[in-house]
PDB file of C-alpha atoms in Angstrom:
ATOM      1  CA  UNK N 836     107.265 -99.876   7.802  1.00  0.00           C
ATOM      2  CA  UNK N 837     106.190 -98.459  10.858  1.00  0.00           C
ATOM      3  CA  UNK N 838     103.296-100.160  12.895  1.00  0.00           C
ATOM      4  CA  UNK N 839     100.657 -97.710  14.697  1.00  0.00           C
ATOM      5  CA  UNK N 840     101.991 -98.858  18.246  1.00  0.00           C
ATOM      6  CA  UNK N 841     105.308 -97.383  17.073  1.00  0.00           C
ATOM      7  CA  UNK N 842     104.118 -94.002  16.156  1.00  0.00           C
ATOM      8  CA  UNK N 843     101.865 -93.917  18.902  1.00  0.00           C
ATOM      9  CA  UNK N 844     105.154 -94.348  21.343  1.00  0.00           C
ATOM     10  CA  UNK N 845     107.202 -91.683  19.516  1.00  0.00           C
ATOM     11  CA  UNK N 846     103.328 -89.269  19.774  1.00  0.00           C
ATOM     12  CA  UNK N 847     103.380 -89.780  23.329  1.00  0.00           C
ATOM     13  CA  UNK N 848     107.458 -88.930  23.790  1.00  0.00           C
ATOM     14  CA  UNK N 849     106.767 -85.642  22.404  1.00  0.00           C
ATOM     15  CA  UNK N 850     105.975 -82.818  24.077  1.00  0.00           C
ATOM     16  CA  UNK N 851     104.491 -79.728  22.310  1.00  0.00           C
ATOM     17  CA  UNK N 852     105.807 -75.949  21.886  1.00  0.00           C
ATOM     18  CA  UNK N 853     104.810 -73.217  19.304  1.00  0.00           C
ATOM     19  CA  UNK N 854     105.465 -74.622  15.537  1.00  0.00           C
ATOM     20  CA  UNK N 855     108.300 -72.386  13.875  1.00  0.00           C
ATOM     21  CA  UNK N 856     109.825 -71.023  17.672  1.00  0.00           C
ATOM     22  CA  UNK N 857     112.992 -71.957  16.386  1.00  0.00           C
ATOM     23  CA  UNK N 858     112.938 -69.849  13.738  1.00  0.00           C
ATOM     24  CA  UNK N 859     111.797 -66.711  14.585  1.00  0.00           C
ATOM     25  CA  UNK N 860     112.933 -63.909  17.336  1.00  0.00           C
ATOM     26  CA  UNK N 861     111.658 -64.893  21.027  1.00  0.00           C
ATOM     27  CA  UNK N 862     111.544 -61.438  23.831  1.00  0.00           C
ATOM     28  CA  UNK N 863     110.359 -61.395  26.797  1.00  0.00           C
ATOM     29  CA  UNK N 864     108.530 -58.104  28.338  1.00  0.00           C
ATOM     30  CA  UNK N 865     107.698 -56.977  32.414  1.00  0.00           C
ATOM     31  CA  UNK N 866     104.688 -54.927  32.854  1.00  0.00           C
ATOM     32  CA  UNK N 867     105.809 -53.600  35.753  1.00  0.00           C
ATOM     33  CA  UNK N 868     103.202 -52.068  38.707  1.00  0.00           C
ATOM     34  CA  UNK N 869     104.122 -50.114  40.965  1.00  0.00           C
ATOM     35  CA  UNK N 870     102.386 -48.817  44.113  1.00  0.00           C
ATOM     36  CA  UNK N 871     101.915 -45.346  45.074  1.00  0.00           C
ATOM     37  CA  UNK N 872      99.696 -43.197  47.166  1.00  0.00           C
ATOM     38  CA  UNK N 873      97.135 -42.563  44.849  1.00  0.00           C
ATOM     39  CA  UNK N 874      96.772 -46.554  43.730  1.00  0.00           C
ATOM     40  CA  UNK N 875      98.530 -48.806  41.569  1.00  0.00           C
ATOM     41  CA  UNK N 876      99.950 -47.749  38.434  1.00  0.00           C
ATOM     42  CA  UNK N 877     101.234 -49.251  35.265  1.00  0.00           C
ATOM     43  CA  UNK N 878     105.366 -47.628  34.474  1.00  0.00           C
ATOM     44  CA  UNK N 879     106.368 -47.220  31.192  1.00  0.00           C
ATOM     45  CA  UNK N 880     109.340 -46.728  29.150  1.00  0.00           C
ATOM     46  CA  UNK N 881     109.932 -43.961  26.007  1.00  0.00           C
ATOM     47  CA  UNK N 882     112.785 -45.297  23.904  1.00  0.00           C
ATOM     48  CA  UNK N 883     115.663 -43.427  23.851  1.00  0.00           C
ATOM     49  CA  UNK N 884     115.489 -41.028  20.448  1.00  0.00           C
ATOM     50  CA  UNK N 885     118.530 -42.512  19.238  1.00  0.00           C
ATOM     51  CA  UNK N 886     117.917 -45.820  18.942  1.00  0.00           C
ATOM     52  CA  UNK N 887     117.533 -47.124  15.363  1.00  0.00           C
ATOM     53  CA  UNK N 888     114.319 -49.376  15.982  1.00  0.00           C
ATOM     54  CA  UNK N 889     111.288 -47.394  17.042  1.00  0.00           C
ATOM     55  CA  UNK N 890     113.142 -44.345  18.314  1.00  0.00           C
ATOM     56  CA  UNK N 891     110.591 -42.408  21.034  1.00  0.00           C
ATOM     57  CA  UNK N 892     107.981 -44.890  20.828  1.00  0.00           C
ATOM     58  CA  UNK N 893     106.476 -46.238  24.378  1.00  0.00           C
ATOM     59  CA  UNK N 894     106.945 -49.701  25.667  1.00  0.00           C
ATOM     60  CA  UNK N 895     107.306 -51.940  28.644  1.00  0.00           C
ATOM     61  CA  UNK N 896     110.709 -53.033  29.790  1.00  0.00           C
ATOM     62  CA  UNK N 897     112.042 -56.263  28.398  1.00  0.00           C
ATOM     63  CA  UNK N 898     114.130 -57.875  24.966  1.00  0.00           C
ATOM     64  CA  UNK N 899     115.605 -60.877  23.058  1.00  0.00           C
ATOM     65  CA  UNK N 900     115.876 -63.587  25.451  1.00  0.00           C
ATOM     66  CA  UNK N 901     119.367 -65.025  25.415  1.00  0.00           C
ATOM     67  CA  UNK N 902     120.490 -68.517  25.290  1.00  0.00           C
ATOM     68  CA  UNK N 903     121.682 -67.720  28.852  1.00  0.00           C
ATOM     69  CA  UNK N 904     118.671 -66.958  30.198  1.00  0.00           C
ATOM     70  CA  UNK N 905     117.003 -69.891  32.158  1.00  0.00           C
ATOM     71  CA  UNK N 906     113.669 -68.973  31.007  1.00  0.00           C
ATOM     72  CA  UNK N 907     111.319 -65.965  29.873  1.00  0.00           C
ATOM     73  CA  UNK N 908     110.797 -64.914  33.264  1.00  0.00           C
ATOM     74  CA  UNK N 909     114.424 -64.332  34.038  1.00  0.00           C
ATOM     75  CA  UNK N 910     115.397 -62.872  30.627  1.00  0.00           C
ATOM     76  CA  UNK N 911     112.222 -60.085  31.350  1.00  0.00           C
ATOM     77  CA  UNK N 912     114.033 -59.284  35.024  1.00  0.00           C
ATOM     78  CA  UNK N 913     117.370 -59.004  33.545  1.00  0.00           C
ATOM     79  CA  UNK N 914     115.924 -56.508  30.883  1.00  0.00           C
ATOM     80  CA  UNK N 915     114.277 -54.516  33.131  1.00  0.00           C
ATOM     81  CA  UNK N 916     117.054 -54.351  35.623  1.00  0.00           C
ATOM     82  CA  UNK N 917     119.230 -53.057  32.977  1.00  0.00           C
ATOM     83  CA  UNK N 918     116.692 -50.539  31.138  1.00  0.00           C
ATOM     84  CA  UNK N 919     115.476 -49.096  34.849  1.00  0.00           C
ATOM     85  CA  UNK N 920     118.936 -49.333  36.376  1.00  0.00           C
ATOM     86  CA  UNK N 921     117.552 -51.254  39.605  1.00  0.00           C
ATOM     87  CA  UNK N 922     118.735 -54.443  40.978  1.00  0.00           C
ATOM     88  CA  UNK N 923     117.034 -57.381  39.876  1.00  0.00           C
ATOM     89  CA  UNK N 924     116.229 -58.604  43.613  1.00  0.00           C
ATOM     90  CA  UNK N 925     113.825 -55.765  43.599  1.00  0.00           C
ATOM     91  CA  UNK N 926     112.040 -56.897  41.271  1.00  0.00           C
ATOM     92  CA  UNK N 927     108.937 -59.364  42.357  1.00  0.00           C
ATOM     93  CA  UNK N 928     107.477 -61.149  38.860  1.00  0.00           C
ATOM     94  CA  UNK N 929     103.962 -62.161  39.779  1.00  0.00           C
ATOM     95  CA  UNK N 930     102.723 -64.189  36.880  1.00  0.00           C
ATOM     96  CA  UNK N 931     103.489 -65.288  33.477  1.00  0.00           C
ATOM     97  CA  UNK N 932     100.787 -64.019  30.929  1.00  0.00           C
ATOM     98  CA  UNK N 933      99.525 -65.457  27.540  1.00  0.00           C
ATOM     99  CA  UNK N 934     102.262 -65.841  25.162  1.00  0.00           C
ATOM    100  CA  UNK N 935     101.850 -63.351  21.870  1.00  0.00           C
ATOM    101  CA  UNK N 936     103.151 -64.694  18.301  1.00  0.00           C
ATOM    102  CA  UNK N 937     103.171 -62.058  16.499  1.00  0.00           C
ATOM    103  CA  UNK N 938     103.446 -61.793  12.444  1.00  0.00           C
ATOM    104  CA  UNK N 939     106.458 -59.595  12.415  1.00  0.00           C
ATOM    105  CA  UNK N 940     108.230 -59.390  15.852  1.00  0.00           C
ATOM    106  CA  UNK N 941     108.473 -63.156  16.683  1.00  0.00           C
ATOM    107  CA  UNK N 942     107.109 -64.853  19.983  1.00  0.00           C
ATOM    108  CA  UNK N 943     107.053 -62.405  23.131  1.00  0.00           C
ATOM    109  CA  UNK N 944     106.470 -63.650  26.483  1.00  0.00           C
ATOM    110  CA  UNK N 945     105.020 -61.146  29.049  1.00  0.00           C
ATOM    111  CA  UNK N 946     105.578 -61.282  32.691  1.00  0.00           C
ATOM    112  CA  UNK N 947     103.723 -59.227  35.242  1.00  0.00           C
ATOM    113  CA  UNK N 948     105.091 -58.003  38.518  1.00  0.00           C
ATOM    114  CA  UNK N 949     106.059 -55.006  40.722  1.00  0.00           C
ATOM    115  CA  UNK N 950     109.062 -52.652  41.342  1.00  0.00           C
ATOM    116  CA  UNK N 951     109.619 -50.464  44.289  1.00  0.00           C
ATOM    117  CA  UNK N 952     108.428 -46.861  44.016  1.00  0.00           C
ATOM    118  CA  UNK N 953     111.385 -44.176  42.745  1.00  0.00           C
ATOM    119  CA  UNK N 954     111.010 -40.270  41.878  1.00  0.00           C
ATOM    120  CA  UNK N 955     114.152 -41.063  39.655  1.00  0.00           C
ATOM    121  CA  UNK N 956     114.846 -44.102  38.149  1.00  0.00           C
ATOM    122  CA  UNK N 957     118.566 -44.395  36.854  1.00  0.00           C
ATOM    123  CA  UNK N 958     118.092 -45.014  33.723  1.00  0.00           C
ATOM    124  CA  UNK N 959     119.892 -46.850  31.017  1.00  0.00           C
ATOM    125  CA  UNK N 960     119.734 -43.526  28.999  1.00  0.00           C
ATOM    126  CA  UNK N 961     121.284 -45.488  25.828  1.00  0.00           C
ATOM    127  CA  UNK N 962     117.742 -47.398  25.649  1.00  0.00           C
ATOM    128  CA  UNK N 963     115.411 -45.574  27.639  1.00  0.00           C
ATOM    129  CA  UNK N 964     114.508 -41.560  27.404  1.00  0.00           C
ATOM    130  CA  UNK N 965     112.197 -41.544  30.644  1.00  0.00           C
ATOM    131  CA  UNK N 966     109.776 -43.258  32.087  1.00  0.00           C
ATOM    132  CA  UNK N 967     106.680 -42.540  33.024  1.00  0.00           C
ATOM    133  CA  UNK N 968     103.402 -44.306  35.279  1.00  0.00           C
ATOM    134  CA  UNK N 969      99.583 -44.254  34.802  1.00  0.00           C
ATOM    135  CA  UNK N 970      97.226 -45.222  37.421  1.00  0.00           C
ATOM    136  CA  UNK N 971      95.928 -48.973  36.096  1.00  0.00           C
ATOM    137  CA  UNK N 972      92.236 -47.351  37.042  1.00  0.00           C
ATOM    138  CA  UNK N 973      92.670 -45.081  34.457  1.00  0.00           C
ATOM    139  CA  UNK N 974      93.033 -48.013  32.083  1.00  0.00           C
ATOM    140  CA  UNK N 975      89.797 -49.768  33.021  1.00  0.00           C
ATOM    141  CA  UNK N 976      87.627 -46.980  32.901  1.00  0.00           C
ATOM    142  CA  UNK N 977      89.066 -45.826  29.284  1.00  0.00           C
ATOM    143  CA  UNK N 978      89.340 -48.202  27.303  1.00  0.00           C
ATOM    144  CA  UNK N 979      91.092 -47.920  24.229  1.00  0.00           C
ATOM    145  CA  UNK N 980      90.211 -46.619  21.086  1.00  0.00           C
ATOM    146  CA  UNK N 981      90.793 -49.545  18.162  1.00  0.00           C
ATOM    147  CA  UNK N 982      91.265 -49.027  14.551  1.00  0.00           C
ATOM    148  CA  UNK N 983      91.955 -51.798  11.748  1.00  0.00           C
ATOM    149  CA  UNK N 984      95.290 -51.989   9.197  1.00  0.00           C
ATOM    150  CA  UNK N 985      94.994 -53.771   6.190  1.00  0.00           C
ATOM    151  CA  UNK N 986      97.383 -56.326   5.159  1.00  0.00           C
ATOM    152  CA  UNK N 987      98.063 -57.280   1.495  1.00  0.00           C
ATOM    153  CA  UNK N 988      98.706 -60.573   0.201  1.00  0.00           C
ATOM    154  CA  UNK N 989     102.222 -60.122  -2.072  1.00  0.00           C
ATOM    155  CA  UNK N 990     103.683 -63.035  -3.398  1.00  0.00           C
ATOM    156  CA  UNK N 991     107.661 -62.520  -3.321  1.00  0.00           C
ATOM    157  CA  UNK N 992     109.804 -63.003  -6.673  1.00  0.00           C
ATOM    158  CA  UNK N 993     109.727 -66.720  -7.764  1.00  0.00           C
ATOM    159  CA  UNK N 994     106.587 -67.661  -5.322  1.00  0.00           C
ATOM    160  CA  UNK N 995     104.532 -70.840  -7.637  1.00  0.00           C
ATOM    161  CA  UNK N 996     101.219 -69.188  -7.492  1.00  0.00           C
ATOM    162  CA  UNK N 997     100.410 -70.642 -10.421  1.00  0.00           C
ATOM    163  CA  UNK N 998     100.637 -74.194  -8.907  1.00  0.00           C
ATOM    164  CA  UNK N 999      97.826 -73.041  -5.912  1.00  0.00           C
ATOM    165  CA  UNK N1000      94.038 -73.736  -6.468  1.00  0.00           C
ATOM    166  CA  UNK N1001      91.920 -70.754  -6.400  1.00  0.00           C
ATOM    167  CA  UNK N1002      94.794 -68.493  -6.850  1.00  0.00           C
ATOM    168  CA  UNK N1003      93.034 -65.587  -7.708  1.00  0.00           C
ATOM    169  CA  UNK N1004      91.440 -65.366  -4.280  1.00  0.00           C
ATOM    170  CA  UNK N1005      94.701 -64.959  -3.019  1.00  0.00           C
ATOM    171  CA  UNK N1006      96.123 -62.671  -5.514  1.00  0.00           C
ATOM    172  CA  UNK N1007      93.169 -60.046  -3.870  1.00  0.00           C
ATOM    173  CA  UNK N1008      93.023 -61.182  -0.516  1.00  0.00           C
ATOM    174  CA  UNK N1009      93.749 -58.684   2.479  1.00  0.00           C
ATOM    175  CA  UNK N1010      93.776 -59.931   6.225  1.00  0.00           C
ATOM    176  CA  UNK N1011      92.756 -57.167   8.884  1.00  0.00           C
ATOM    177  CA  UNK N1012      94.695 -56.651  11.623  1.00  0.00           C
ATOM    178  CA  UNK N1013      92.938 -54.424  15.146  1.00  0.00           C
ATOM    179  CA  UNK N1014      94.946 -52.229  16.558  1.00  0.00           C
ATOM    180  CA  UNK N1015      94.532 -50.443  20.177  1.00  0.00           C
ATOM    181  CA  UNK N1016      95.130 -47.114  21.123  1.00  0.00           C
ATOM    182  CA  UNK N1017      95.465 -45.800  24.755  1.00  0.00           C
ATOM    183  CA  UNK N1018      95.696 -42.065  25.645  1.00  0.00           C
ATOM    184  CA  UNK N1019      97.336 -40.657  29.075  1.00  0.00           C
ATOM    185  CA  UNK N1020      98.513 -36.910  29.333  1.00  0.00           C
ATOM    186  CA  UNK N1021     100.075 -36.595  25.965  1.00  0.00           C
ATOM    187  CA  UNK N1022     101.196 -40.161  25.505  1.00  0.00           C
ATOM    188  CA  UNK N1023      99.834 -42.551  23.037  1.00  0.00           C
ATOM    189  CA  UNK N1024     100.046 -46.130  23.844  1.00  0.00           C
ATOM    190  CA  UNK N1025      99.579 -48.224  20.751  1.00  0.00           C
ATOM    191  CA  UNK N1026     100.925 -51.529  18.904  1.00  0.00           C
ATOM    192  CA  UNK N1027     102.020 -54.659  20.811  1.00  0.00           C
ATOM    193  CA  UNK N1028     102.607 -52.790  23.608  1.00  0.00           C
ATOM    194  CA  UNK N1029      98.788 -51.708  23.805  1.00  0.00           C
ATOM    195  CA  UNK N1030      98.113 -55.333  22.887  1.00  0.00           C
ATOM    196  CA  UNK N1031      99.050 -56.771  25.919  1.00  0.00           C
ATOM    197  CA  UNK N1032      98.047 -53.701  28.528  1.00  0.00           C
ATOM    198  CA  UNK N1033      94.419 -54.196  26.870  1.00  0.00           C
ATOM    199  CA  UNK N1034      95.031 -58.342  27.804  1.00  0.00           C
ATOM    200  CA  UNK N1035      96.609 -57.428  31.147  1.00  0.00           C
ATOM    201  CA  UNK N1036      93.041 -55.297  31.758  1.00  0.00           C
ATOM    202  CA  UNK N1037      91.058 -58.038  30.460  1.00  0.00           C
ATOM    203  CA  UNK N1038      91.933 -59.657  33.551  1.00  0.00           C
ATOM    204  CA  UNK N1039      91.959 -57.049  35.755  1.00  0.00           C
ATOM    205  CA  UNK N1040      88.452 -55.214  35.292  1.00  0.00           C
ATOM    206  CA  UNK N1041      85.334 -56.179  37.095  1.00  0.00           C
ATOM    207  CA  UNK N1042      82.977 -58.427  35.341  1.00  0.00           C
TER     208      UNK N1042
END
């Protein structure tokens, strides 16, 4: 039997993450800035057309972090040197934003920063199509367009629904999930990439 003081000792011993990290995929992403006559601007990546996950779609540099990597921060510089083709010395992380856990993607850990200015990037053309910047004023004084996806509550094959109270609430129930949408040019900046721009102007624009 276990006396309070006891699990009050092992309480205090333990120090707190994200239930379920160890389960689920953990990225890391750079939002990188870069400077330029006209202002700061945001850079971008298209994903190369061949890839098999979300071939074309636009994103910020960054992916898995790997048990080498001595923290988020590092694993979102190594990405981005590899996808932009530029050393990683060159590349100044600011700040560490909020963490996203997402439903489908896992944990992702954004890290702001800048890169040096360059007309051409040389690109890691297996992974990344082009590139592209936007001035970060355009972001704050258009903000995005948002639009809400449904989400259905599906209980898999052999799932005890029978065994949960009120279980017909849950048989119907649908969860809403917003989703942003940025324009620039003919670019469309949506998903979890939109997700954290719009938190990354949160703290950026004005009161």
């Amino acid at each position: 039997m276990h006396s309070l003081q006891q699990l009050k000792s092992q309480l205090l011993s333990y120090h707190a993450g994200i239930l379920g990290e160890e389960y689920v995929k953990k990225s890391a992403v750079f939002i990188p800035l870069v400077e330029k006559d006209d202002g700061v601007h945001v850079l971008f990546e298209v994903r190369a057309h061949t890839l098999k996950q979300q071939p074309g779609e636009i994103c910020f540099p960054g992916g898995r972090i790997d048990p080498e990597d001595a923290s988020p921060e590092e694993a979102a510089i190594r990405e981005t040197s590899e996808e932009l083709g530029i050393p990683s010395s060159v590349i100044a992380p600011i700040t560490s934003l909020d963490v996203l856990v997402t439903p489908f993607r896992g944990i992702i850990y954004p890290v702001i920063g800048s890169i040096p200015h360059k007309n051409d990037y040389p690109l890691n053309q297996a992974e990344v199509d082009h590139v592209f910047t936007v001035p970060i004023d355009h972001f704050i004084s258009h903000p995005p367009e948002q639009y809400r996806i449904n989400v259905h509550f599906e209980p898999g094959a052999g799932f005890p629904i029978e065994r949960i109270a009120n279980q017909s609430a849950y048989q119907k129930s649908t969860r809403q999930i917003t989703e942003s949408f940025y324009y620039y040019q003919s670019y469309v900046i949506w998903g979890l990439t939109a997700k954290i721009l719009r938190h990354v102007i949160t703290i950026l624009k004005p009161s």
